[in-house]
Structure formats: structure tokens, C-alpha cells
mmCIF file of C-alpha atoms in Angstrom:
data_model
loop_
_atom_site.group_PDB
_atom_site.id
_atom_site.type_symbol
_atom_site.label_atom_id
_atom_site.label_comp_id
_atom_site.label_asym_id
_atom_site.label_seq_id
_atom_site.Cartn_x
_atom_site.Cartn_y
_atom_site.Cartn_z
ATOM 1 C CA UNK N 24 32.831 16.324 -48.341
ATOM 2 C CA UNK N 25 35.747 15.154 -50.322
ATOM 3 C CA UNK N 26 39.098 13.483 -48.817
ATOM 4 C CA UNK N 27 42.530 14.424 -49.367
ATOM 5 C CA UNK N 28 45.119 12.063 -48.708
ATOM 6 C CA UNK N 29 48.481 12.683 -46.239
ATOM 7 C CA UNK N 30 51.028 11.667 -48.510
ATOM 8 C CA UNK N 31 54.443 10.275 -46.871
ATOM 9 C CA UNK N 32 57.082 12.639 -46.313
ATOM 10 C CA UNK N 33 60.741 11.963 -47.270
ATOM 11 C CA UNK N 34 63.242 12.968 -45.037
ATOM 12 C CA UNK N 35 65.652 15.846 -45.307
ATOM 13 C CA UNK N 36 68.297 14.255 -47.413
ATOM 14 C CA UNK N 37 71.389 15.230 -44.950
ATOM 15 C CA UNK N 38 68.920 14.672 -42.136
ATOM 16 C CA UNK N 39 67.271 16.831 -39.199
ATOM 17 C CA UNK N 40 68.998 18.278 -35.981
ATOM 18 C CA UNK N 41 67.942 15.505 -34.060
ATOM 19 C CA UNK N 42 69.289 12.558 -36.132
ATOM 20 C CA UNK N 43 72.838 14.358 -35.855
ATOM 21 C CA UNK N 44 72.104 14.594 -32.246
ATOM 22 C CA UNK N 45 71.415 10.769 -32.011
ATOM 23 C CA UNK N 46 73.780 9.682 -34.443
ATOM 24 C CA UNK N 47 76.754 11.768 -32.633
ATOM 25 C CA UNK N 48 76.119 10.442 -29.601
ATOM 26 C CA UNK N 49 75.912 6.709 -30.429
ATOM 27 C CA UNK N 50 79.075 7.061 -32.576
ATOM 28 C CA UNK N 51 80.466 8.555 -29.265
ATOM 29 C CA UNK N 52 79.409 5.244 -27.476
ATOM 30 C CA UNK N 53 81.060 3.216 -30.338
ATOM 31 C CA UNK N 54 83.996 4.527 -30.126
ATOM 32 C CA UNK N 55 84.142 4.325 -26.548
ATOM 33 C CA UNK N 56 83.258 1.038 -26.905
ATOM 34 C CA UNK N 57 86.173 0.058 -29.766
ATOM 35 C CA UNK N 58 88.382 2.035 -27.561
ATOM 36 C CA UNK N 59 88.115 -0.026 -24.264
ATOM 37 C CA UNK N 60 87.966 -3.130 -26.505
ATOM 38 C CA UNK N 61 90.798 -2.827 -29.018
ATOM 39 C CA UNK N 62 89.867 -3.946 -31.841
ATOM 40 C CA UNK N 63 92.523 -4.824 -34.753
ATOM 41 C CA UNK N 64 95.359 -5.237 -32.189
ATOM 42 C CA UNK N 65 95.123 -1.755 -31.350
ATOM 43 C CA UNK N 66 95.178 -2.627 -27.877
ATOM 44 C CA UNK N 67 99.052 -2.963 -27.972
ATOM 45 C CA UNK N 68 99.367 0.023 -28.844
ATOM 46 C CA UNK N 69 100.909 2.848 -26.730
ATOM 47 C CA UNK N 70 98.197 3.899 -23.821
ATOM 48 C CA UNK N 71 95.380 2.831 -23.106
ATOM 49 C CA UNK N 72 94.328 7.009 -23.293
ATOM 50 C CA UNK N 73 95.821 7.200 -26.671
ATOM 51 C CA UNK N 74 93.373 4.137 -28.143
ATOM 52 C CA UNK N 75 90.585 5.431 -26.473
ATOM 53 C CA UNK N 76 91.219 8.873 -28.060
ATOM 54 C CA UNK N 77 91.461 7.328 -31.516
ATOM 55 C CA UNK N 78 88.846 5.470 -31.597
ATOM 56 C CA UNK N 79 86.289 8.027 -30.550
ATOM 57 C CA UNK N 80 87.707 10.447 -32.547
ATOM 58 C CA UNK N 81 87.980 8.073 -35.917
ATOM 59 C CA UNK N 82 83.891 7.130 -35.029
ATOM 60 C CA UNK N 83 82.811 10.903 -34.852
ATOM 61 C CA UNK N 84 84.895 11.197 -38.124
ATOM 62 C CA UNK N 85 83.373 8.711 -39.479
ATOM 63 C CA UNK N 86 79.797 9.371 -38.596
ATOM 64 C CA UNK N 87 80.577 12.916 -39.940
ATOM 65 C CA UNK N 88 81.773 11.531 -43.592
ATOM 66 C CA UNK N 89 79.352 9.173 -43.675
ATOM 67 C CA UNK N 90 76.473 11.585 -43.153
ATOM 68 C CA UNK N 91 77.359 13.818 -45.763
ATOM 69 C CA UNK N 92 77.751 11.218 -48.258
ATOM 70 C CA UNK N 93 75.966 7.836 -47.625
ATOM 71 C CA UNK N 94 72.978 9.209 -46.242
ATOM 72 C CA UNK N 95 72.112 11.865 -48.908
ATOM 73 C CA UNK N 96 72.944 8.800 -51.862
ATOM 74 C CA UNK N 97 70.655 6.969 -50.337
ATOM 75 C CA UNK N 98 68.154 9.417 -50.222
ATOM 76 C CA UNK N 99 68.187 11.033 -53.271
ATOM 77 C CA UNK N 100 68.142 7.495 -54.700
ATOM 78 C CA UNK N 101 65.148 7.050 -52.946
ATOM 79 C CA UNK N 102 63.293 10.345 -54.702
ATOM 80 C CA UNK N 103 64.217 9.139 -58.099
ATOM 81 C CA UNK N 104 62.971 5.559 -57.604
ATOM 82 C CA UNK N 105 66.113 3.417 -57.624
ATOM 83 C CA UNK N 106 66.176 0.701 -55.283
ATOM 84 C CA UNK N 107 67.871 1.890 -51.983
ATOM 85 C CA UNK N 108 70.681 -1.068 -52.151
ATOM 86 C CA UNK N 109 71.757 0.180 -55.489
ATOM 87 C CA UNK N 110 72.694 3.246 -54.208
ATOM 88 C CA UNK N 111 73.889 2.331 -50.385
ATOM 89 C CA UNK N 112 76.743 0.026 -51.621
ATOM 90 C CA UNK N 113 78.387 2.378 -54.236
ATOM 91 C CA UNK N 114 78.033 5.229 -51.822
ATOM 92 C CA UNK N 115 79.747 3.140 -48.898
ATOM 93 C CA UNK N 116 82.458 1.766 -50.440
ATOM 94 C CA UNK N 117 83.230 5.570 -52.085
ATOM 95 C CA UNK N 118 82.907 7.098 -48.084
ATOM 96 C CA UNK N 119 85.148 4.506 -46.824
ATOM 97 C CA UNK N 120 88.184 5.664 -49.354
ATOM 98 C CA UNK N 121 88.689 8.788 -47.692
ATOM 99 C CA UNK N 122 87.646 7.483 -43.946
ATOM 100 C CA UNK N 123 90.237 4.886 -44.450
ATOM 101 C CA UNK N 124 92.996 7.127 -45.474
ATOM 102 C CA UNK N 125 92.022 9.927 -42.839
ATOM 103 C CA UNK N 126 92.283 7.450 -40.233
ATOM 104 C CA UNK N 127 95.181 5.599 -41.705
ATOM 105 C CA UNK N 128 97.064 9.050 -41.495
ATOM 106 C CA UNK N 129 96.126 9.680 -37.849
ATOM 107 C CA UNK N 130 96.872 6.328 -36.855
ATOM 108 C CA UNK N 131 100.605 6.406 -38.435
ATOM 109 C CA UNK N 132 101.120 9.374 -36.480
ATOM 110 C CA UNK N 133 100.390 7.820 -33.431
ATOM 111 C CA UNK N 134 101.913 4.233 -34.080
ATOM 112 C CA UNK N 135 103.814 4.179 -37.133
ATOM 113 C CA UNK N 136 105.242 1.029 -36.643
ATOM 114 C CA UNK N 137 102.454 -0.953 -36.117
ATOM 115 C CA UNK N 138 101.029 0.807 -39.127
ATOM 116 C CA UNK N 139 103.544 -0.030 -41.407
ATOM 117 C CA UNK N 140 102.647 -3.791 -41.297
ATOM 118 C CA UNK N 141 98.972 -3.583 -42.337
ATOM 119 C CA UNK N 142 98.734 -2.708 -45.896
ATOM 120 C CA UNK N 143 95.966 0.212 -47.721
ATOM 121 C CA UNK N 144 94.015 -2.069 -48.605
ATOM 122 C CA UNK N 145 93.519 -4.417 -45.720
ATOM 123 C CA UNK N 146 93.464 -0.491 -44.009
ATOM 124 C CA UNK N 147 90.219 -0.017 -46.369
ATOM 125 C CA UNK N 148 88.552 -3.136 -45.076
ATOM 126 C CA UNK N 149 88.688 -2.726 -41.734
ATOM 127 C CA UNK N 150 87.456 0.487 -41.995
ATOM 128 C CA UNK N 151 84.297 -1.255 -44.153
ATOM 129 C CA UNK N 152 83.553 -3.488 -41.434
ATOM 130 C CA UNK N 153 83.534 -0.451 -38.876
ATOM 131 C CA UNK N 154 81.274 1.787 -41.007
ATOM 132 C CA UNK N 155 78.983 -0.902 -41.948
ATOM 133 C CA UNK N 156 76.425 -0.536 -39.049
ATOM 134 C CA UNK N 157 76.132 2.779 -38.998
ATOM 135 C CA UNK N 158 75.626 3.238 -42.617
ATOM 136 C CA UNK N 159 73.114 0.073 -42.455
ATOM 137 C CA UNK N 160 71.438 2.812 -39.674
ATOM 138 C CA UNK N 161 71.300 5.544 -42.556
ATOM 139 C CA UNK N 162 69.145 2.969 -44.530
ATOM 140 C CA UNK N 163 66.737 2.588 -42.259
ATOM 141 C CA UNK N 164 66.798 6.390 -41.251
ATOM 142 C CA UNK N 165 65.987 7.386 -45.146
ATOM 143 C CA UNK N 166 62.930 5.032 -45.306
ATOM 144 C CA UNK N 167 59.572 7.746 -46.453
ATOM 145 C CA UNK N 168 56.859 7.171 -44.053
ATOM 146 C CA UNK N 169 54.305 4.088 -44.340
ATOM 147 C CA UNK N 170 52.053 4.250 -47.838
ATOM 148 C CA UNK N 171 50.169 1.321 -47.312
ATOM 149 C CA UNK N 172 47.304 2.688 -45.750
ATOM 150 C CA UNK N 173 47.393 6.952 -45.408
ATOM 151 C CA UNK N 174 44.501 8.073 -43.261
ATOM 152 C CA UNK N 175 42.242 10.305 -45.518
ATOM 153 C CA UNK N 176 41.870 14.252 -44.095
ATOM 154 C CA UNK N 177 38.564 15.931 -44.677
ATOM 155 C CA UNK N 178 38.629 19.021 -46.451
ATOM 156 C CA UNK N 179 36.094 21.552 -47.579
ATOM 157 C CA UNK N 180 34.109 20.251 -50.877
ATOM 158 C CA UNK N 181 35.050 23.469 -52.888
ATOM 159 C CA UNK N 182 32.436 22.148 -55.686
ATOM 160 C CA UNK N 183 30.115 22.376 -52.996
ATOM 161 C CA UNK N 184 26.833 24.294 -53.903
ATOM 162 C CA UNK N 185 26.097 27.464 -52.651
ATOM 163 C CA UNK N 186 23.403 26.511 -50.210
ATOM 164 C CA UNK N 187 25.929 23.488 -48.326
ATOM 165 C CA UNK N 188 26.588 24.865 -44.864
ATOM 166 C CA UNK N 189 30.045 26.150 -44.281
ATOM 167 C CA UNK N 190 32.543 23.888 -43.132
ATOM 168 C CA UNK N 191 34.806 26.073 -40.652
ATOM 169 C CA UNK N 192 38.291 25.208 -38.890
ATOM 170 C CA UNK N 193 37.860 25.057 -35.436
ATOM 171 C CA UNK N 194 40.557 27.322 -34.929
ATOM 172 C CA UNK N 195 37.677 30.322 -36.259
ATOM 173 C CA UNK N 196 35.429 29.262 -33.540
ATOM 174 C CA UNK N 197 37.568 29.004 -30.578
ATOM 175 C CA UNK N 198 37.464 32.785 -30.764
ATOM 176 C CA UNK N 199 33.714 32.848 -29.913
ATOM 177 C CA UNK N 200 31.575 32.198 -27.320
ATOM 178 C CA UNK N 201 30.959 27.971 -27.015
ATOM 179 C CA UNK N 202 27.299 28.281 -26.154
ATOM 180 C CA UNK N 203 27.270 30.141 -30.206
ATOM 181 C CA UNK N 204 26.419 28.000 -32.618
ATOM 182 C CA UNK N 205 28.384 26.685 -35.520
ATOM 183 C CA UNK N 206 26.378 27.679 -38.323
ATOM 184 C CA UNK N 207 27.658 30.876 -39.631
ATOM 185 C CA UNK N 208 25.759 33.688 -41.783
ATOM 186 C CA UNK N 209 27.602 36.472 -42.393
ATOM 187 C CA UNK N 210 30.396 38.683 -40.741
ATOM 188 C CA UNK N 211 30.218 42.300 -40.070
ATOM 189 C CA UNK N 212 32.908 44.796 -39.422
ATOM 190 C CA UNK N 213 32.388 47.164 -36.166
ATOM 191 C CA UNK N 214 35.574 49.653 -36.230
ATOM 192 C CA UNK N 215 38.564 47.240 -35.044
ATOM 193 C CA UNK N 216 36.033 44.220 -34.486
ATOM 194 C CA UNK N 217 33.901 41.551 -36.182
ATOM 195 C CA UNK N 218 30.569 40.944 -35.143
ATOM 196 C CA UNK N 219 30.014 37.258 -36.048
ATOM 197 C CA UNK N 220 26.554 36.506 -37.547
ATOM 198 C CA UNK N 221 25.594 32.949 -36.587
ATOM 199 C CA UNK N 222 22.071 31.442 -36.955
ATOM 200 C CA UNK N 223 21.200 31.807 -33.085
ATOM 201 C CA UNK N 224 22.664 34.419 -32.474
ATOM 202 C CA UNK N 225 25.953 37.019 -33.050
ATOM 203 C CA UNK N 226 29.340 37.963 -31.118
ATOM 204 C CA UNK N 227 32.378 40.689 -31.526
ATOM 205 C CA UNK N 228 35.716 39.541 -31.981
ATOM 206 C CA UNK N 229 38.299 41.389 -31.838
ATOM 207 C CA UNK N 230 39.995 40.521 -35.156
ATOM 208 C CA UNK N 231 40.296 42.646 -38.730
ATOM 209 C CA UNK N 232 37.951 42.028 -41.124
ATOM 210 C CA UNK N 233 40.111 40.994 -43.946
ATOM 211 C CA UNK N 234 42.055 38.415 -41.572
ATOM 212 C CA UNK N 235 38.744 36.604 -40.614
ATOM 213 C CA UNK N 236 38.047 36.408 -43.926
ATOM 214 C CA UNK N 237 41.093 34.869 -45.105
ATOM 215 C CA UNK N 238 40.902 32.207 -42.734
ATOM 216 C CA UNK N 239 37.624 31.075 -44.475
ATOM 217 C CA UNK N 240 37.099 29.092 -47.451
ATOM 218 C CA UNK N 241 36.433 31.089 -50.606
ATOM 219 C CA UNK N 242 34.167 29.006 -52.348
ATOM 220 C CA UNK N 243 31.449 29.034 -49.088
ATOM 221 C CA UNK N 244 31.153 32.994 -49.279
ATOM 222 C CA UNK N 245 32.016 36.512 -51.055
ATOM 223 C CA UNK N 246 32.413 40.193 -49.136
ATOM 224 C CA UNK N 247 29.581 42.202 -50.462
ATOM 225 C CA UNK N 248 30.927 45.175 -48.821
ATOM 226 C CA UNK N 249 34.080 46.276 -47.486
ATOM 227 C CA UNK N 250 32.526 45.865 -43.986
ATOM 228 C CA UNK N 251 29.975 42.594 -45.069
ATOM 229 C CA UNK N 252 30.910 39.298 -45.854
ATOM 230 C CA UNK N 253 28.008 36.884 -45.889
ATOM 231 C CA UNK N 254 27.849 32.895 -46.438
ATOM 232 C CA UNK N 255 26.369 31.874 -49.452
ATOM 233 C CA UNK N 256 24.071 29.241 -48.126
ATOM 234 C CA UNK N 257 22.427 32.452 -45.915
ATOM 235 C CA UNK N 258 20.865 34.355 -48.141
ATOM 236 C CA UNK N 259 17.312 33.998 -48.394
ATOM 237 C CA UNK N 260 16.326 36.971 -50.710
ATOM 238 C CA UNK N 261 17.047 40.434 -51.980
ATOM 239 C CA UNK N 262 16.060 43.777 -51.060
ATOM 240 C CA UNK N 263 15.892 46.811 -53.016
ATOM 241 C CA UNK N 264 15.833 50.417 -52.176
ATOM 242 C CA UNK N 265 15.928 52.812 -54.736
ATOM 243 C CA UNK N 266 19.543 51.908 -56.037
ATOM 244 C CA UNK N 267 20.639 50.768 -53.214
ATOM 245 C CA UNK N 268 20.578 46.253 -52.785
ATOM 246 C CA UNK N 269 20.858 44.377 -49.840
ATOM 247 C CA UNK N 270 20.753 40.969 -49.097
ATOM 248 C CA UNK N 271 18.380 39.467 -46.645
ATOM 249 C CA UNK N 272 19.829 36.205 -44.926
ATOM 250 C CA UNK N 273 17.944 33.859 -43.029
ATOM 251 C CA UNK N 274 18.235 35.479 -39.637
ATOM 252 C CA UNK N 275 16.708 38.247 -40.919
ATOM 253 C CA UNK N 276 19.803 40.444 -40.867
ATOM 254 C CA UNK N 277 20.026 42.507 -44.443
ATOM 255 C CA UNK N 278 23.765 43.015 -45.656
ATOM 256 C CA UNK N 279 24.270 45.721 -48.468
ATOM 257 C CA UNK N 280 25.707 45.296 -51.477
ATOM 258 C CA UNK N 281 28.337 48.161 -52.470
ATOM 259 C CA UNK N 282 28.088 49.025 -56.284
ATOM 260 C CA UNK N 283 31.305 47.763 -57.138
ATOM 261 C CA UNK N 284 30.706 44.439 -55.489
ATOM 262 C CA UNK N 285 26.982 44.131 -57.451
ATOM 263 C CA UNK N 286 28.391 41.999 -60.621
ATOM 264 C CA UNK N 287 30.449 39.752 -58.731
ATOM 265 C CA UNK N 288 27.343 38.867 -55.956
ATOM 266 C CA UNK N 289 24.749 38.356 -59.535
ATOM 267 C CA UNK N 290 27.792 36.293 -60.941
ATOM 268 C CA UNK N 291 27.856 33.917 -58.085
ATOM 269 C CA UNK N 292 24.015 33.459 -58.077
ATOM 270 C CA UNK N 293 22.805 35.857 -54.784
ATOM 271 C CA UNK N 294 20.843 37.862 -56.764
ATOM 272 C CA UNK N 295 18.472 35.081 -58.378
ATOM 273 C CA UNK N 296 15.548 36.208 -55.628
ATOM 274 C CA UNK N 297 16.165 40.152 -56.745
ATOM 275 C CA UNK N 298 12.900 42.061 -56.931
ATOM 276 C CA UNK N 299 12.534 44.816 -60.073
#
């Protein structure tokens, strides 16, 4: 049995659905938040309505600018092995030019003269210390999953000889009958079923052929027939009859070997036990 390792996942670089969802809705908060508190001096301003409007709409803004920028830098920074800092500060201080100047334009619609007095650029840094912790939230959000210590997945040996018993996903045997046991020898088709050859025993299945064997691992068996597949480790012998070949497995069932199929079931060693 050989191991393959889960390797961490990076996430979507504009994230998933659901960090939209979460990051939406806690920008919603904020700006509730900024707009009952009135921050800046912008609680002198006009309503208390009108602040609370701007501020909520200004955060969703902002979470929507920053997503499309900050996050992805971040990311893709990430994937090509630069450090994430180096990549979150240019990117934040870029998003925050046009955040600043969206929201400067909304707010000197609403309250020009108060406006007037704060300059672009002291404009741009308030709008740095608002974006900060949600961008600082992106960071975290674009970390890969933990490398340290990946738990190993067992997978089907495909060096395997042919006599190592066939390692099947459970998902094969659910379709059978639990008191059959696990140790399969060869599958049979029966019109629209399967009869499935097991060591103790056999069941139908209602399932094509060519699906069931799909599902199985190629190195642990070959079709011999175009209604006979049969698990390597099975076969016990060979029978002949006139020109006709079968194979005889270790249950004692014989499958035949179609003409066609004859060089490719010598090639992978099935025919070693063949009688002249």
C-alpha cells in the first residue's frame, strides 16, 4: 500500500460565495457601527439618517473594491511565493486611491462644506485607517491550509503484483449484500446486470458492465470478454478446449477468453498455467 499525500488547497483568489456572504454582512455591521458613532466629525453633519446612510454605503463600497483588488494581490502573491506583506501593502494603499476619491465625491455631495476643509490627502488617510481591518481580514482569509503535518490517504499500490488482493472503494460494495465478502474474483455480465464473483459466494447488481468496471482499479484486473472481467490475483489456471481458453479462478468459476482479448490476458501473465 503506498500513501498519497492531501496537499493544501489555496483559496479561490477573489474568494467563494460564502466569504462575500460574511464579508458583506460584517461590512454592513461596520458601517452601522461608524454610522451611529461618527467618526471624523461626521456626526455634525446634516441627519443623523444621512450619516448612517453614508457610512454603510461607503463600507459595502469599500468591502466591494477591496475584494476585487487586495484580496486577489494577496493571493496570487501567495501562488508565486512572495511573502504575503509584500504584496498586501502595495495593493492597499493602490485600493484606497479610488475608495478615497469615490467616497470623497459622495461625501461632497452630501456636505460640501464640511468637505471643503479636509484636504485629498488627509481624505486618503482616513480612508487607510478605515480599510485597514478589513483588508488585515483578507490576509488571514488567503492563508493555504496547514502543511505542517498533511494526513497521508491510502491508495491502491498500482505496482502491486498480480496476485495482491484487490483493494476496492467502499462505494463498489455498498451495492452488495453485507453478509458478501470483500474479496472479489471476477465480474460477469447477465443482460442489464452484474453478477459479482466474490470468494464465498456471488450477487446481481443492477449496474452496466463497463460502469462497474470503471470504478475499479486497472492495474488489479483486465476484461477477458466483453461480458468477463476477472481479478488478477483469481486465477488459478487455464483451460483449453479445442480453440477455445478459459480461465479457471479459485472458486472454481471458468471465465472465457474472447480471441481478441487472448494477447493482452498472455501479456499480463494469466496465461503462465496454460496447458498445450
Amino acid at each position: 500500500m503506498s500513501y498519497a499525500l492531501e496537499l493544501p488547497e489555496m483559496p479561490p483568489l477573489f474568494g467563494s460565495a460564502r466569504d462575500w456572504s460574511r464579508e458583506l454582512l460584517l461590512s454592513l455591521a461596520a458601517g452601522t457601527f461608524l454610522g451611529l458613532t461618527g467618526p471624523f466629525g461626521s456626526y455634525r453633519n446634516t441627519s443623523h439618517l444621512g450619516v448612517l446612510a453614508y457610512w454603510v454605503g461607503t463600507t459595502l463600497y469599500g468591502a466591494l473594491l477591496l475584494g476585487l483588488t487586495v484580496r486577489p494581490a494577496i493571493g496570487l502573491g501567495r501562488r508565486r511565493g512572495f511573502p504575503p506583506w509584500g504584496t498586501f501593502g502595495p495593493s492597499l494603499l493602490l485600493a484606497a486611491i479610488p475608495l478615497s476619491l469615490g467616497c470623497h465625491v459622495i461625501a461632497a455631495r452630501l456636505w460640501p462644506q464640511s468637505v471643503a476643509r479636509i484636504g485629498l490627502l488627509g481624505w486618503y488617510g482616513q480612508t487607510l485607517v478605515i480599510s485597514l481591518p478589513l483588508a488585515l481580514g483578507y490576509l488571514a482569509g488567503t492563508r493555504p491550509g496547514t502543511v505542517s503535518a498533511p494526513r497521508p490517504t491510502p491508495v491502491p499500490d498500482a505496482t502491486a503484483g498480480p496476485k495482491s488482493r484487490c483493494a476496492i472503494a467502499p462505494a463498489f460494495w455498498q451495492r452488495l449484500p453485507p453478509d458478501l465478502d470483500r474479496d472479489l474474483v471476477a465480474l460477469q455480465m447477465e443482460d442489464h446486470y452484474v453478477r459479482v464473483h466474490t470468494a464465498n459466494g456471488s450477487a446481481l447488481v443492477l449496474l452496466p458492465l463497463r460502469q462497474a468496471v470503471a470504478e475499479l482499479p486497472s492495474s488489479l484486473g483486465m476484461q477477458t470478454h466483453r461480458s468477463w472481467w476477472v481479478c488478477h490475483h483469481a486465477v488459478t489456471g487455464t483451460v483449453r478446449d479445442g480453440r477455445n481458453l478459459r480461465l479457471r479462478l479459485k472458486t472454481g468459476v471458468e471465465a472465457p477468453i474472447s480471441r481478441n482479448n487472448i494477447a493482452s490476458v498472455r501479456a499480463a501473465g494469466l496465461l503462465a498455467l496454460e496447458r498445450p
